[in-house]
């Protein structure tokens, strides 16, 4: 058990050891404090929680299954493997859990407009989805490089009624979209709520995202208990900003027998520049309103990052993960593109599941870990999303051109 780190105290204060906090321009402080006060007011409010859980059930399709991966278990010949199926949620990933929670809070605060930044577009699509459901206005900020690369997701957001703003400042990627969204937030905070896409950003966002995503581990703990009457020995999840991982870990942080493993994107490898392995290679810095760990140069300029998986292509990680790593409570491992693509094909053939390439970073770790464990040990691996979106790029990675037009 960790000595210095207590998740509840940390979340209340917005300080995870020395990480987290609120690093924002002065003009945004009053509004972020209103968000923090509103969250403190509603986080344990029975009506708020009831509405949240009703939407998770009736709209997102929860609870998600905890599936015993019989074939993988037999093939890998070690631990029993269970898959937490966030890929089965409406919109095909865990992101919907968080966006429902934040949009409900926005409504409670009297806001009528949601904004978000997005890299690959997945968080933008989730935000546009809930804005449509709630009849709210929605504007998504996306670097122009990304709108050009991800035209399908831009069109999806537009179908859902959102306006997509292609940001042309700086290098026209995610970090520039973050700055543009923050500027817009400062100008429009009277009617606008900034929906954070992962367990990142200024307090209270990392705590809020932890809470909304903790439904993953609340369910998995009860489901495994029902199935075999025990705790898992390992919980494995992929880490971009860290929201599906913190949600997968949350209920187990205080169970010292449960090993927590986060899998980050090594891209072409941690000895190359084409990587997104923040834990392995990053250093402490300030960006996106928080103190955390980032890939940055000596002047504190955020590096451009690379991974085959768009969802793990974030130059930092949420502050709570850095605290969990420093405390030795969780371990973070880099997984390369090659390993993730192998895992993508492996789980498809073994279990008949086309999982998101992000999630396959966790599957790759399970492939390494399971054979080293005994048959009475249990691994829960979170499948954060479904992989239909990745099929064309995996084919391309294997040198197969799919001519769809
Ligand atoms: C966005 C995304 C991720 C990475 O985000 P986290 O906040 O680290 O969970 C992982 N998997 C899928 C399927 C995603 O869409």
PDB file of N, CA and C and ligand atoms in Angstrom, residues 86-87 91-95 122-123 197-200 209 213 238-246 263 309-314 317 321 355-360 383-387 389-390, ligand 1:
ATOM      1  N   UNK A  86     -15.493  -2.105 -22.971  1.00  0.00           N
ATOM      2  CA  UNK A  86     -15.938  -0.726 -23.228  1.00  0.00           C
ATOM      3  C   UNK A  86     -16.204  -0.491 -24.715  1.00  0.00           C
ATOM      4  N   UNK A  87     -15.683  -1.411 -25.550  1.00  0.00           N
ATOM      5  CA  UNK A  87     -15.943  -1.286 -26.999  1.00  0.00           C
ATOM      6  C   UNK A  87     -17.418  -1.462 -27.322  1.00  0.00           C
ATOM      7  N   UNK A  91     -21.309   4.570 -29.342  1.00  0.00           N
ATOM      8  CA  UNK A  91     -20.185   5.300 -29.962  1.00  0.00           C
ATOM      9  C   UNK A  91     -18.871   4.508 -29.908  1.00  0.00           C
ATOM     10  N   UNK A  92     -18.882   3.316 -29.300  1.00  0.00           N
ATOM     11  CA  UNK A  92     -17.776   2.389 -29.463  1.00  0.00           C
ATOM     12  C   UNK A  92     -16.559   2.585 -28.593  1.00  0.00           C
ATOM     13  N   UNK A  93     -16.684   3.332 -27.507  1.00  0.00           N
ATOM     14  CA  UNK A  93     -15.535   3.483 -26.612  1.00  0.00           C
ATOM     15  C   UNK A  93     -15.992   3.985 -25.247  1.00  0.00           C
ATOM     16  N   UNK A  94     -15.005   4.077 -24.345  1.00  0.00           N
ATOM     17  CA  UNK A  94     -15.278   4.523 -22.971  1.00  0.00           C
ATOM     18  C   UNK A  94     -15.553   6.020 -22.887  1.00  0.00           C
ATOM     19  N   UNK A  95     -15.175   6.801 -23.901  1.00  0.00           N
ATOM     20  CA  UNK A  95     -15.237   8.256 -23.785  1.00  0.00           C
ATOM     21  C   UNK A  95     -16.640   8.758 -23.451  1.00  0.00           C
ATOM     22  N   UNK A 122     -11.925  11.622 -31.852  1.00  0.00           N
ATOM     23  CA  UNK A 122     -12.780  10.713 -31.086  1.00  0.00           C
ATOM     24  C   UNK A 122     -13.508  11.427 -29.947  1.00  0.00           C
ATOM     25  N   UNK A 123     -12.791  12.278 -29.223  1.00  0.00           N
ATOM     26  CA  UNK A 123     -13.452  13.021 -28.147  1.00  0.00           C
ATOM     27  C   UNK A 123     -14.428  14.046 -28.721  1.00  0.00           C
ATOM     28  N   UNK A 197     -11.362  15.923 -22.462  1.00  0.00           N
ATOM     29  CA  UNK A 197     -11.459  14.613 -23.096  1.00  0.00           C
ATOM     30  C   UNK A 197     -10.777  13.477 -22.377  1.00  0.00           C
ATOM     31  N   UNK A 198      -9.970  13.791 -21.374  1.00  0.00           N
ATOM     32  CA  UNK A 198      -9.284  12.711 -20.670  1.00  0.00           C
ATOM     33  C   UNK A 198      -9.037  13.157 -19.228  1.00  0.00           C
ATOM     34  N   UNK A 199      -8.303  12.355 -18.474  1.00  0.00           N
ATOM     35  CA  UNK A 199      -8.071  12.662 -17.054  1.00  0.00           C
ATOM     36  C   UNK A 199      -6.960  13.697 -16.918  1.00  0.00           C
ATOM     37  N   UNK A 200      -7.092  14.771 -17.664  1.00  0.00           N
ATOM     38  CA  UNK A 200      -6.059  15.807 -17.764  1.00  0.00           C
ATOM     39  C   UNK A 200      -6.688  17.178 -17.515  1.00  0.00           C
ATOM     40  N   UNK A 209     -13.095  13.330 -14.164  1.00  0.00           N
ATOM     41  CA  UNK A 209     -12.974  12.258 -15.156  1.00  0.00           C
ATOM     42  C   UNK A 209     -12.714  10.924 -14.443  1.00  0.00           C
ATOM     43  N   UNK A 213     -15.341   7.931 -14.989  1.00  0.00           N
ATOM     44  CA  UNK A 213     -14.854   6.695 -15.608  1.00  0.00           C
ATOM     45  C   UNK A 213     -14.731   5.555 -14.610  1.00  0.00           C
ATOM     46  N   UNK A 238      -4.772   0.677 -21.537  1.00  0.00           N
ATOM     47  CA  UNK A 238      -3.910   1.590 -22.290  1.00  0.00           C
ATOM     48  C   UNK A 238      -4.029   3.009 -21.730  1.00  0.00           C
ATOM     49  N   UNK A 239      -2.983   3.797 -21.963  1.00  0.00           N
ATOM     50  CA  UNK A 239      -2.927   5.156 -21.428  1.00  0.00           C
ATOM     51  C   UNK A 239      -2.588   6.156 -22.525  1.00  0.00           C
ATOM     52  N   UNK A 240      -3.538   7.063 -22.786  1.00  0.00           N
ATOM     53  CA  UNK A 240      -3.233   8.227 -23.612  1.00  0.00           C
ATOM     54  C   UNK A 240      -3.092   9.373 -22.620  1.00  0.00           C
ATOM     55  N   UNK A 241      -4.183  10.074 -22.378  1.00  0.00           N
ATOM     56  CA  UNK A 241      -4.227  11.010 -21.241  1.00  0.00           C
ATOM     57  C   UNK A 241      -4.496  10.256 -19.948  1.00  0.00           C
ATOM     58  N   UNK A 242      -5.092   9.086 -20.082  1.00  0.00           N
ATOM     59  CA  UNK A 242      -5.244   8.209 -18.923  1.00  0.00           C
ATOM     60  C   UNK A 242      -6.657   8.024 -18.397  1.00  0.00           C
ATOM     61  N   UNK A 243      -7.696   8.341 -19.202  1.00  0.00           N
ATOM     62  CA  UNK A 243      -9.039   8.250 -18.620  1.00  0.00           C
ATOM     63  C   UNK A 243      -9.567   6.825 -18.523  1.00  0.00           C
ATOM     64  N   UNK A 244      -9.377   6.001 -19.576  1.00  0.00           N
ATOM     65  CA  UNK A 244      -9.886   4.628 -19.421  1.00  0.00           C
ATOM     66  C   UNK A 244      -9.057   3.875 -18.397  1.00  0.00           C
ATOM     67  N   UNK A 245      -7.759   4.215 -18.313  1.00  0.00           N
ATOM     68  CA  UNK A 245      -6.910   3.531 -17.330  1.00  0.00           C
ATOM     69  C   UNK A 245      -7.300   3.926 -15.903  1.00  0.00           C
ATOM     70  N   UNK A 246      -7.505   5.212 -15.649  1.00  0.00           N
ATOM     71  CA  UNK A 246      -7.840   5.586 -14.263  1.00  0.00           C
ATOM     72  C   UNK A 246      -9.212   5.023 -13.898  1.00  0.00           C
ATOM     73  N   UNK A 263      -0.451   0.967 -20.222  1.00  0.00           N
ATOM     74  CA  UNK A 263       0.336   0.712 -21.426  1.00  0.00           C
ATOM     75  C   UNK A 263       0.331   1.954 -22.307  1.00  0.00           C
ATOM     76  N   UNK A 309      -1.585   4.830 -33.098  1.00  0.00           N
ATOM     77  CA  UNK A 309      -2.910   4.974 -32.528  1.00  0.00           C
ATOM     78  C   UNK A 309      -3.189   6.440 -32.208  1.00  0.00           C
ATOM     79  N   UNK A 310      -4.163   7.009 -32.926  1.00  0.00           N
ATOM     80  CA  UNK A 310      -4.474   8.426 -32.778  1.00  0.00           C
ATOM     81  C   UNK A 310      -4.885   8.762 -31.349  1.00  0.00           C
ATOM     82  N   UNK A 311      -5.574   7.849 -30.677  1.00  0.00           N
ATOM     83  CA  UNK A 311      -6.075   8.121 -29.325  1.00  0.00           C
ATOM     84  C   UNK A 311      -4.988   8.150 -28.258  1.00  0.00           C
ATOM     85  N   UNK A 312      -3.800   7.610 -28.558  1.00  0.00           N
ATOM     86  CA  UNK A 312      -2.713   7.618 -27.562  1.00  0.00           C
ATOM     87  C   UNK A 312      -1.666   8.670 -27.911  1.00  0.00           C
ATOM     88  N   UNK A 313      -1.954   9.445 -28.931  1.00  0.00           N
ATOM     89  CA  UNK A 313      -1.029  10.414 -29.480  1.00  0.00           C
ATOM     90  C   UNK A 313      -1.163  11.746 -28.727  1.00  0.00           C
ATOM     91  N   UNK A 314      -0.927  11.718 -27.424  1.00  0.00           N
ATOM     92  CA  UNK A 314      -1.057  12.921 -26.586  1.00  0.00           C
ATOM     93  C   UNK A 314       0.305  13.142 -25.922  1.00  0.00           C
ATOM     94  N   UNK A 317       0.285  13.207 -19.859  1.00  0.00           N
ATOM     95  CA  UNK A 317      -0.514  12.174 -19.194  1.00  0.00           C
ATOM     96  C   UNK A 317      -1.147  12.831 -17.970  1.00  0.00           C
ATOM     97  N   UNK A 321      -1.900   9.680 -12.698  1.00  0.00           N
ATOM     98  CA  UNK A 321      -1.051   8.559 -13.124  1.00  0.00           C
ATOM     99  C   UNK A 321       0.406   8.786 -12.732  1.00  0.00           C
ATOM    100  N   UNK A 355     -10.645  -4.994 -31.864  1.00  0.00           N
ATOM    101  CA  UNK A 355     -10.528  -4.001 -30.789  1.00  0.00           C
ATOM    102  C   UNK A 355      -9.763  -2.781 -31.298  1.00  0.00           C
ATOM    103  N   UNK A 356     -10.003  -1.642 -30.681  1.00  0.00           N
ATOM    104  CA  UNK A 356      -9.309  -0.409 -31.074  1.00  0.00           C
ATOM    105  C   UNK A 356      -7.799  -0.609 -30.968  1.00  0.00           C
ATOM    106  N   UNK A 357      -7.052   0.002 -31.862  1.00  0.00           N
ATOM    107  CA  UNK A 357      -5.585  -0.119 -31.815  1.00  0.00           C
ATOM    108  C   UNK A 357      -5.038   0.442 -30.491  1.00  0.00           C
ATOM    109  N   UNK A 358      -5.730   1.439 -29.906  1.00  0.00           N
ATOM    110  CA  UNK A 358      -5.343   1.933 -28.573  1.00  0.00           C
ATOM    111  C   UNK A 358      -5.391   0.772 -27.580  1.00  0.00           C
ATOM    112  N   UNK A 359      -6.556   0.114 -27.523  1.00  0.00           N
ATOM    113  CA  UNK A 359      -6.763  -0.997 -26.584  1.00  0.00           C
ATOM    114  C   UNK A 359      -5.763  -2.121 -26.808  1.00  0.00           C
ATOM    115  N   UNK A 360      -5.345  -2.299 -28.062  1.00  0.00           N
ATOM    116  CA  UNK A 360      -4.437  -3.397 -28.375  1.00  0.00           C
ATOM    117  C   UNK A 360      -3.052  -3.193 -27.767  1.00  0.00           C
ATOM    118  N   UNK A 383     -10.756  -3.305 -22.779  1.00  0.00           N
ATOM    119  CA  UNK A 383     -10.817  -2.964 -24.208  1.00  0.00           C
ATOM    120  C   UNK A 383     -11.528  -1.623 -24.278  1.00  0.00           C
ATOM    121  N   UNK A 384     -10.741  -0.558 -24.439  1.00  0.00           N
ATOM    122  CA  UNK A 384     -11.308   0.794 -24.343  1.00  0.00           C
ATOM    123  C   UNK A 384     -12.236   1.131 -25.504  1.00  0.00           C
ATOM    124  N   UNK A 385     -12.045   0.466 -26.662  1.00  0.00           N
ATOM    125  CA  UNK A 385     -12.896   0.807 -27.795  1.00  0.00           C
ATOM    126  C   UNK A 385     -12.874  -0.259 -28.873  1.00  0.00           C
ATOM    127  N   UNK A 386     -13.741  -0.089 -29.842  1.00  0.00           N
ATOM    128  CA  UNK A 386     -13.783  -1.056 -30.951  1.00  0.00           C
ATOM    129  C   UNK A 386     -12.888  -0.578 -32.098  1.00  0.00           C
ATOM    130  N   UNK A 387     -12.509  -1.543 -32.933  1.00  0.00           N
ATOM    131  CA  UNK A 387     -11.451  -1.254 -33.887  1.00  0.00           C
ATOM    132  C   UNK A 387     -11.873  -1.062 -35.328  1.00  0.00           C
ATOM    133  N   UNK A 389     -12.738   1.481 -36.837  1.00  0.00           N
ATOM    134  CA  UNK A 389     -12.103   2.711 -37.305  1.00  0.00           C
ATOM    135  C   UNK A 389     -10.652   2.487 -37.736  1.00  0.00           C
ATOM    136  N   UNK A 390     -10.027   1.403 -37.252  1.00  0.00           N
ATOM    137  CA  UNK A 390      -8.600   1.182 -37.489  1.00  0.00           C
ATOM    138  C   UNK A 390      -8.299   0.197 -38.614  1.00  0.00           C
TER     139      UNK A 390
HETATM  140  C1  LIG B   1      -9.316   8.276 -26.657  1.00  0.00           C
HETATM  141  C2  LIG B   1      -9.086   6.833 -26.547  1.00  0.00           C
HETATM  142  C3  LIG B   1      -8.075   6.306 -25.722  1.00  0.00           C
HETATM  143  C4  LIG B   1      -7.096   7.151 -24.958  1.00  0.00           C
HETATM  144  O1  LIG B   1      -7.655   7.994 -24.016  1.00  0.00           O
HETATM  145  P1  LIG B   1      -7.519   7.775 -22.458  1.00  0.00           P
HETATM  146  O2  LIG B   1      -8.008   9.043 -21.897  1.00  0.00           O
HETATM  147  O3  LIG B   1      -6.100   7.496 -22.144  1.00  0.00           O
HETATM  148  O4  LIG B   1      -8.388   6.629 -22.105  1.00  0.00           O
HETATM  149  C5  LIG B   1      -7.961   4.930 -25.614  1.00  0.00           C
HETATM  150  N1  LIG B   1      -8.767   4.104 -26.298  1.00  0.00           N
HETATM  151  C6  LIG B   1      -9.729   4.566 -27.116  1.00  0.00           C
HETATM  152  C7  LIG B   1     -10.578   3.580 -27.843  1.00  0.00           C
HETATM  153  C8  LIG B   1      -9.924   5.947 -27.261  1.00  0.00           C
HETATM  154  O5  LIG B   1     -10.892   6.385 -28.070  1.00  0.00           O
END
